[in-house]
mmCIF file of C-alpha atoms in Angstrom:
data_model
loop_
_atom_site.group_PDB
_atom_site.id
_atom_site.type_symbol
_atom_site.label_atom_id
_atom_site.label_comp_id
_atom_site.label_asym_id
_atom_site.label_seq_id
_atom_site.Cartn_x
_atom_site.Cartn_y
_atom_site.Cartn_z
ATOM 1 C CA UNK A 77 0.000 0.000 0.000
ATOM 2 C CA UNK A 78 1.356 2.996 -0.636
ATOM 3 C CA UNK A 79 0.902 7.075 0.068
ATOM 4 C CA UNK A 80 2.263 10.352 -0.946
ATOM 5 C CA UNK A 81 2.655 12.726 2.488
ATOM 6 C CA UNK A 82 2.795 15.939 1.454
ATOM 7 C CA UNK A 83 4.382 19.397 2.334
ATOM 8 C CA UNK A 84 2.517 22.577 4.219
ATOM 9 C CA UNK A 85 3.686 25.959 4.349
ATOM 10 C CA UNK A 86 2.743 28.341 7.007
ATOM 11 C CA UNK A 87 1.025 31.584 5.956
ATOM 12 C CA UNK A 88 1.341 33.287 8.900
ATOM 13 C CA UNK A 89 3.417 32.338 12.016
ATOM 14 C CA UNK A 90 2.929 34.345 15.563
ATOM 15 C CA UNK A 91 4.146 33.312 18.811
ATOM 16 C CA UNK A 92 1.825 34.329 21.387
ATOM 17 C CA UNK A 93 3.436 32.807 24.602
ATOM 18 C CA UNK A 94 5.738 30.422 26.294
ATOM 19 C CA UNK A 95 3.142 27.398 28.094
ATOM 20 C CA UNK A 96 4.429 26.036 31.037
ATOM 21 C CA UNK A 97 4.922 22.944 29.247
ATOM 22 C CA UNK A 98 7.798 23.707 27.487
ATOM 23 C CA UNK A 99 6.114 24.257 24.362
ATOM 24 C CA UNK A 100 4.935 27.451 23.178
ATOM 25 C CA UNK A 101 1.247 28.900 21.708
ATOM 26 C CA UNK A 102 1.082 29.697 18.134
ATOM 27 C CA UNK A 103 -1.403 31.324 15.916
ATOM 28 C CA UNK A 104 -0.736 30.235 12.250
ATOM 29 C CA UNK A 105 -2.640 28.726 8.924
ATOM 30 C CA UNK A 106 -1.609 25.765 7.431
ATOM 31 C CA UNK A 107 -1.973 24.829 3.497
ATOM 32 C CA UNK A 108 -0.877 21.799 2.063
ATOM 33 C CA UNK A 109 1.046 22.097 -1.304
ATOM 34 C CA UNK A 110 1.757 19.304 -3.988
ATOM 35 C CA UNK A 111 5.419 18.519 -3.125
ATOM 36 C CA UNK A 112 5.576 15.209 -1.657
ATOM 37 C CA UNK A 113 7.220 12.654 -0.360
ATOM 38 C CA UNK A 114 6.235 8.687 -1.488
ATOM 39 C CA UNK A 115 5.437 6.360 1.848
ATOM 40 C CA UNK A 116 4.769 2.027 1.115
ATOM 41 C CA UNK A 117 4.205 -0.352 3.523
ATOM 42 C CA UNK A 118 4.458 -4.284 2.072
ATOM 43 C CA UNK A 119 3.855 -7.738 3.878
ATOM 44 C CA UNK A 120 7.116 -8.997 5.928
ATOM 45 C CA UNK A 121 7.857 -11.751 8.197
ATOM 46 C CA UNK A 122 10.461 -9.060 9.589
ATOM 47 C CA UNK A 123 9.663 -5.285 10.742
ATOM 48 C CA UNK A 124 11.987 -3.518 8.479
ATOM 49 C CA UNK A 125 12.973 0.339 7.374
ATOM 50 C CA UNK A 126 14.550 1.943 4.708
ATOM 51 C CA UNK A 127 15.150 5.134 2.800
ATOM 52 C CA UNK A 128 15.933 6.536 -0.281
ATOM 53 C CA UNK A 129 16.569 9.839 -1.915
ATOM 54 C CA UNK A 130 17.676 12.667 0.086
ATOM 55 C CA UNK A 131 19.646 11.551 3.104
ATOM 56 C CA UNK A 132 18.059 11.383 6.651
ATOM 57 C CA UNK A 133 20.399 12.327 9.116
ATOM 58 C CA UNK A 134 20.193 10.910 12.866
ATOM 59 C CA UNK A 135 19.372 7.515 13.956
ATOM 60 C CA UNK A 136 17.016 5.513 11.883
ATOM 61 C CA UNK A 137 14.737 4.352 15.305
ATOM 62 C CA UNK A 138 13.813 8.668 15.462
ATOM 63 C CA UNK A 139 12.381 8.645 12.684
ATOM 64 C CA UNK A 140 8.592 9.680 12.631
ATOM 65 C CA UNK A 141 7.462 6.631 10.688
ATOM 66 C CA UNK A 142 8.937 4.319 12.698
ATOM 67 C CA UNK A 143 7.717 5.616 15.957
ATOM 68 C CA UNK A 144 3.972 5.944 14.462
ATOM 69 C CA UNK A 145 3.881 2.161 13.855
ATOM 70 C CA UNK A 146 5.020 1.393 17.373
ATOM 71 C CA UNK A 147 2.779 3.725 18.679
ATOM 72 C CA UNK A 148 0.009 1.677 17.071
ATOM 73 C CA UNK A 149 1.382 -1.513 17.807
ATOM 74 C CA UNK A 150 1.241 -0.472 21.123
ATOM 75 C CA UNK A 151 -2.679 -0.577 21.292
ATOM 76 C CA UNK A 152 -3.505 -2.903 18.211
ATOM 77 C CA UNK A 153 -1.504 -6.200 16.885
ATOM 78 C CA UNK A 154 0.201 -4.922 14.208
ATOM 79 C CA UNK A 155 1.695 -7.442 12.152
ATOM 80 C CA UNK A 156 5.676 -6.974 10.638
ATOM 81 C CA UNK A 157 5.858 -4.892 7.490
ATOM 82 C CA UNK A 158 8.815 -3.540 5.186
ATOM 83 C CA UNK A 159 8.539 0.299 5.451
ATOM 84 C CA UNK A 160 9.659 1.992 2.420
ATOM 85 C CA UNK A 161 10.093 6.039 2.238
ATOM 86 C CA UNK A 162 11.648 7.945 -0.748
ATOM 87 C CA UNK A 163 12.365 11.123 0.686
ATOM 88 C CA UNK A 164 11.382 14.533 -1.588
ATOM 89 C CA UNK A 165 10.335 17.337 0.777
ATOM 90 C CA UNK A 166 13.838 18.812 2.463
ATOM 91 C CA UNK A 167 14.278 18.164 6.369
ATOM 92 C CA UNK A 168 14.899 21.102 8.739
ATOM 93 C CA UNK A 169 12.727 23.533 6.103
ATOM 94 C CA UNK A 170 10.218 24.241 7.849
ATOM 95 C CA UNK A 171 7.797 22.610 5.116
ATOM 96 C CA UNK A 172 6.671 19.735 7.617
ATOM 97 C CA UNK A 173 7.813 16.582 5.965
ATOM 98 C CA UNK A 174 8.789 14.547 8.934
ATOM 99 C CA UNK A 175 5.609 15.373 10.800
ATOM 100 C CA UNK A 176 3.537 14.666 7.458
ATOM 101 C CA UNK A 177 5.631 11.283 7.201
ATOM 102 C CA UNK A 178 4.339 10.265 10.948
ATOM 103 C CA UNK A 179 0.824 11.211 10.258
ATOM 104 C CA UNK A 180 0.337 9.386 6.867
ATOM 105 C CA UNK A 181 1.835 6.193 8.334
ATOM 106 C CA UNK A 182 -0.730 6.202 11.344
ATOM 107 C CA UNK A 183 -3.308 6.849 8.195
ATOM 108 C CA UNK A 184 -2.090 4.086 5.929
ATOM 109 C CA UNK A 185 -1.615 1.394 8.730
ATOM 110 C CA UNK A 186 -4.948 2.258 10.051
ATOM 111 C CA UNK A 187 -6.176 1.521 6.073
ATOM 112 C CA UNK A 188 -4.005 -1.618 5.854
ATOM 113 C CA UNK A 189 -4.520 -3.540 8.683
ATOM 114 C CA UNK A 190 -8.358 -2.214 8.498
ATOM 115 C CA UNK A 191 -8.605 -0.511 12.031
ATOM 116 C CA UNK A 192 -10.813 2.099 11.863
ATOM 117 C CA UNK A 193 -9.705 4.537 14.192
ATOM 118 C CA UNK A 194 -11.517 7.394 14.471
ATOM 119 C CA UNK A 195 -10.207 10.585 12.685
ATOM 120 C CA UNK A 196 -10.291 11.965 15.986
ATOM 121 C CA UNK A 197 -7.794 9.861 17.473
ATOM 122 C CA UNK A 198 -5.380 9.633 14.913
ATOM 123 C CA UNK A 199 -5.241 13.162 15.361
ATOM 124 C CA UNK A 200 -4.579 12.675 19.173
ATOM 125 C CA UNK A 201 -2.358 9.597 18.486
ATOM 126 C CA UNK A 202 -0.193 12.203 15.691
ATOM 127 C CA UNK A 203 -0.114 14.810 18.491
ATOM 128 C CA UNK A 204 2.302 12.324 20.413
ATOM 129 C CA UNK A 205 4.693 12.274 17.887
ATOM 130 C CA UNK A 206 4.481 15.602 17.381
ATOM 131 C CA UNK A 207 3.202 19.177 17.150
ATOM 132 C CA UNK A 208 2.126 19.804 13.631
ATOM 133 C CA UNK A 209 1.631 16.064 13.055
ATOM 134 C CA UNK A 210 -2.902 16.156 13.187
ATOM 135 C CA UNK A 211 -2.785 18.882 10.649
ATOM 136 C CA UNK A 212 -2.131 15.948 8.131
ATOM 137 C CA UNK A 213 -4.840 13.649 8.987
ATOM 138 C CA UNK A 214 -7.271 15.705 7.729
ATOM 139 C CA UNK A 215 -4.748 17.530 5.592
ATOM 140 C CA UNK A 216 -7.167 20.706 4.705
ATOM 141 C CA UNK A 217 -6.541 24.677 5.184
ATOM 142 C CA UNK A 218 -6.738 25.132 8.910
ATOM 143 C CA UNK A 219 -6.397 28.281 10.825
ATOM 144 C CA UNK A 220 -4.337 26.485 13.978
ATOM 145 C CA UNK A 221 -3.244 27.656 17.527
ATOM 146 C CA UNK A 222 -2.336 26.309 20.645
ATOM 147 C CA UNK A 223 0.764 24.591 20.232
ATOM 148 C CA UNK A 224 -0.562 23.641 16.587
ATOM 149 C CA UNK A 225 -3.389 21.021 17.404
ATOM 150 C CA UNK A 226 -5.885 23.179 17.625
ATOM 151 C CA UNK A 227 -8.007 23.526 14.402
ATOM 152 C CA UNK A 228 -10.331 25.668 12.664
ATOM 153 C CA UNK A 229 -11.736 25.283 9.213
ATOM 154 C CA UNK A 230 -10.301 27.837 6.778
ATOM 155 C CA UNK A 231 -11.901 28.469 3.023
ATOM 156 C CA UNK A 232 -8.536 29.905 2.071
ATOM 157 C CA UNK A 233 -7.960 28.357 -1.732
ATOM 158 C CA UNK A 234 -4.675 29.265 -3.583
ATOM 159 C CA UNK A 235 -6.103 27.299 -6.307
ATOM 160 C CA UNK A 236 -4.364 28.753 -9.594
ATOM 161 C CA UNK A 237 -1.418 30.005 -7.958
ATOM 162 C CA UNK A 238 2.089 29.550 -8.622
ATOM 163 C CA UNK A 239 4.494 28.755 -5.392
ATOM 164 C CA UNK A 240 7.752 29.404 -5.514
ATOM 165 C CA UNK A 241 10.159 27.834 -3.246
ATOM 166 C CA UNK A 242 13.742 28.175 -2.181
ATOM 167 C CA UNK A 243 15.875 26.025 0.194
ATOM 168 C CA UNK A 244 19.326 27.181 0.525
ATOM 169 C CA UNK A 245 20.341 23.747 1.995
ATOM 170 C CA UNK A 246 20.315 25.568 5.590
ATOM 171 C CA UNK A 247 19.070 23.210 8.425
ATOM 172 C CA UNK A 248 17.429 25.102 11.379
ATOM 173 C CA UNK A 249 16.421 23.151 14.052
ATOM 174 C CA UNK A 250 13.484 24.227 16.256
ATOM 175 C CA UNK A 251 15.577 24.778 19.170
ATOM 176 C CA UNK A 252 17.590 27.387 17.201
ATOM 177 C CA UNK A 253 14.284 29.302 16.186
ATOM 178 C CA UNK A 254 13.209 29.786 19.175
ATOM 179 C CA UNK A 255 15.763 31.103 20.464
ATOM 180 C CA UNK A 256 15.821 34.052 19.619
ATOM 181 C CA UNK A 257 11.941 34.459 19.972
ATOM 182 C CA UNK A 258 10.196 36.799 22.576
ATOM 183 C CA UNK A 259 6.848 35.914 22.384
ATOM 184 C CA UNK A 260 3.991 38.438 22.451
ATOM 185 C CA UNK A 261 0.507 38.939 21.143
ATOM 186 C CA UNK A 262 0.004 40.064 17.793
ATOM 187 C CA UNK A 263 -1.764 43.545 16.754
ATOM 188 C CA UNK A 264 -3.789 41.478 14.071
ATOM 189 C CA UNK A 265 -4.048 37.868 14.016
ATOM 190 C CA UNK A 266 -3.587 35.451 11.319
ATOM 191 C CA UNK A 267 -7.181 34.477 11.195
ATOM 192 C CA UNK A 268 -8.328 38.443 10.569
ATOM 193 C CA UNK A 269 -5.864 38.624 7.884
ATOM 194 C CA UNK A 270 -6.360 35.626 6.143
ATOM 195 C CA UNK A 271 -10.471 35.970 6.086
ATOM 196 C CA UNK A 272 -10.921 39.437 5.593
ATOM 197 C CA UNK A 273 -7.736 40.635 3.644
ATOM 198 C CA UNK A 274 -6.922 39.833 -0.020
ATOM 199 C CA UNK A 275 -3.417 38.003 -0.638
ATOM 200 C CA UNK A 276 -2.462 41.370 -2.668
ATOM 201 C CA UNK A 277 -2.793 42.527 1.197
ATOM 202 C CA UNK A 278 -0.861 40.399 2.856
ATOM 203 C CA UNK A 279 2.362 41.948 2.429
ATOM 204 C CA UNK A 280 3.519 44.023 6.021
ATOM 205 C CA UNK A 281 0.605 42.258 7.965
ATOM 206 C CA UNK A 282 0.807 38.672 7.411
ATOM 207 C CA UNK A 283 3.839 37.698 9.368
ATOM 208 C CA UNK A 284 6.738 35.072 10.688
ATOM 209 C CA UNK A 285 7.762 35.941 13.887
ATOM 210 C CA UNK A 286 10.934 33.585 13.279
ATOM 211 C CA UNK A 287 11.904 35.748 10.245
ATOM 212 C CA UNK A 288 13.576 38.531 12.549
ATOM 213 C CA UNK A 289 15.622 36.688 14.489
ATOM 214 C CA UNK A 290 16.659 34.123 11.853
ATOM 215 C CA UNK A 291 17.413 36.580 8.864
ATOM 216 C CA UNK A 292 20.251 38.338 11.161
ATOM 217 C CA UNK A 293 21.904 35.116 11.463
ATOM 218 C CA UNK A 294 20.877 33.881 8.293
ATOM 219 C CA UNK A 295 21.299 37.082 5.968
ATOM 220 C CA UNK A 296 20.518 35.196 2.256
ATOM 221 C CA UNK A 297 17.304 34.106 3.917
ATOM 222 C CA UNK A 298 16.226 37.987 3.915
ATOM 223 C CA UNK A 299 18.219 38.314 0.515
ATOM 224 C CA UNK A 300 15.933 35.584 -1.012
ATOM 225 C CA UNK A 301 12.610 36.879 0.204
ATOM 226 C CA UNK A 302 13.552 40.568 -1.577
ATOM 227 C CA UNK A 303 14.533 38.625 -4.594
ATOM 228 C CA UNK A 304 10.982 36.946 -4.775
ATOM 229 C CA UNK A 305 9.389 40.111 -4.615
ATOM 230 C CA UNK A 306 11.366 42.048 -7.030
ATOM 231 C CA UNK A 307 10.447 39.172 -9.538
ATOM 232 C CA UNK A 308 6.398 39.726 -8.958
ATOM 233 C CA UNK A 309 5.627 37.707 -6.048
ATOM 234 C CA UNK A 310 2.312 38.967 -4.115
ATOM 235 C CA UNK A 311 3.499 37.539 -1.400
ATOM 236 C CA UNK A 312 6.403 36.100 0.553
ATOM 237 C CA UNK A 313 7.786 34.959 3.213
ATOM 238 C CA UNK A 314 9.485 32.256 5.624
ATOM 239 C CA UNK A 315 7.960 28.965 6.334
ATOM 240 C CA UNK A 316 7.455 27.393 9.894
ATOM 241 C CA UNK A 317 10.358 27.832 12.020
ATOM 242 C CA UNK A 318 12.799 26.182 9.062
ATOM 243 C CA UNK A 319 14.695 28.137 6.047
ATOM 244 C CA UNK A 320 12.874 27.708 3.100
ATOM 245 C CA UNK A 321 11.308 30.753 1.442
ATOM 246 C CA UNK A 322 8.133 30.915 -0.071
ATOM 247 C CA UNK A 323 7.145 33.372 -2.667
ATOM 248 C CA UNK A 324 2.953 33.064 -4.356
ATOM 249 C CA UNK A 325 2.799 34.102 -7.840
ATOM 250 C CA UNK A 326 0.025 35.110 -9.832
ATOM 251 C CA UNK A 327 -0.263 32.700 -12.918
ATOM 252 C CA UNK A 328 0.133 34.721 -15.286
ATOM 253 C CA UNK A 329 3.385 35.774 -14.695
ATOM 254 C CA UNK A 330 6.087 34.089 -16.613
ATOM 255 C CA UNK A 331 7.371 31.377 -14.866
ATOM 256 C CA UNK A 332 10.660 31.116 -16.633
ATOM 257 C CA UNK A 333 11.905 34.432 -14.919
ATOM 258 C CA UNK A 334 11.463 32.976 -10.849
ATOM 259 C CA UNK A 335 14.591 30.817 -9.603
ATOM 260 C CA UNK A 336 13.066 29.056 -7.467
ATOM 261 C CA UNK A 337 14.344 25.452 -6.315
ATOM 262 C CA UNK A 338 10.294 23.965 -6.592
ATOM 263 C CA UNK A 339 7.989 25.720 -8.326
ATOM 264 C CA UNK A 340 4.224 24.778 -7.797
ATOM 265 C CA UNK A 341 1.411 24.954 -9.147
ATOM 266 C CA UNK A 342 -1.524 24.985 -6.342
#
């Protein structure tokens, strides 16, 4: 059996506060764009795990697929599978890959072995391997908060678009992100911009808290995001808490003049 996780980019990213959890509260929307990564699970005597295309770094047993099947096996009797992931969408660029990877597998195990959990708790069993992980079980334009688990239906459609997307091969972990954050309510909130302000709006009010901190370390990140304006974007900006940079396009606009490392068409 086999799925196709997919990518998200955040439109929108504010940090509201620091829980006393560890964790912080987030105000955000996520959209789910058509890069992808390719997920099979086959029939094995043997529990068994490998990779292809880009290199995973880190130790193979971290890895979110692995850890959503023994989360399941934990509560149902999973039988041994060969777990096969080629791996597309870039790690540490803030495009959710990893946390897409975890959620599909709890999706496509709970198809396979025919379980028939609940949407509602694969959503709670994705939140244990991680914070965005529920956005892909459902895997629809949410306006999200909390820590990124909480979920309201958005009617956002980018449908037509272009994306553009860059990833300068810089890895920023979550740790680094936030560490330069100060959290703090924001004047307007991602959910007021996104439902009552045209994208040809967004620019100036739609933002990425991590974007200050993380373009003084990381200077080409700013450089980028200038670059996809200057070549028509109607918006841009960071994604999530990792490096790539995101520019929307009109369609009309020649394609062959954006360098862009993926470009999409939503």
């Amino acid at each position: 059996m086999l799925k196709f996780p997919n990518a998200k980019i955040n439109l929108g990213l504010n940090i509201t506060s620091k829980r006393t959890d560890g964790y912080h509260d987030i105000e955000s929307c996520f959209y789910p764009i058509p890069l992808r990564d390719a997920l099979e699970i086959i029939p094995s005597d043997k529990l068994s795990f490998e990779t292809s295309g880009l290199e995973i770094s880190g130790n193979s047993a971290d890895n979110l697929v692995l850890k959503a099947y023994n989360l399941l096996k934990s509560d149902y009797d999973l039988r041994p599978v060969d777990i096969i992931l080629h791996k597309n969408i870039p790690m540490g660029a803030g495009m959710g890959g990893g946390s897409a990877d975890g959620a599909f597998m709890l999706s496509l195990l709970n198809n396979y072995f025919k379980l028939n959990i609940s949407k509602e708790k694969l959503e709670a069993h994705a939140l244990k391997l991680g914070s965005d992980c529920p956005f892909f079980i459902e895997n629809k334009p949410k306006i999200v908060s909390g820590r990124g688990e909480i979920f309201e239906n958005s009617t956002l459609d980018l449908s037509g678009y272009l994306l553009a997307l860059v990833y300068p091969a810089v890895h920023i972990s979550t740790a680094e992100a936030y560490s330069s954050i100060k959290p703090q309510q924001s004047k307007i909130s991602v959910k007021e911009v996104i439902e009552n302000h045209s994208i040809e709006e967004w620019e100036g009010i739609l933002r990425n808290d991590f974007e200050e901190g993380i373009f003084k370390k990381y200077p080409k990140l700013a450089e980028i995001k200038s670059e996809l304006y200057n070549s028509g974007a109607i918006y841009a900006s960071m994604t999530g808490s990792g490096s790539t940079v995101f520019g929307i396009f009109d369609s009309s606009i020649d394609s062959e003049t954006i360098e862009a490392d993926y470009l999409l068409k939503l």
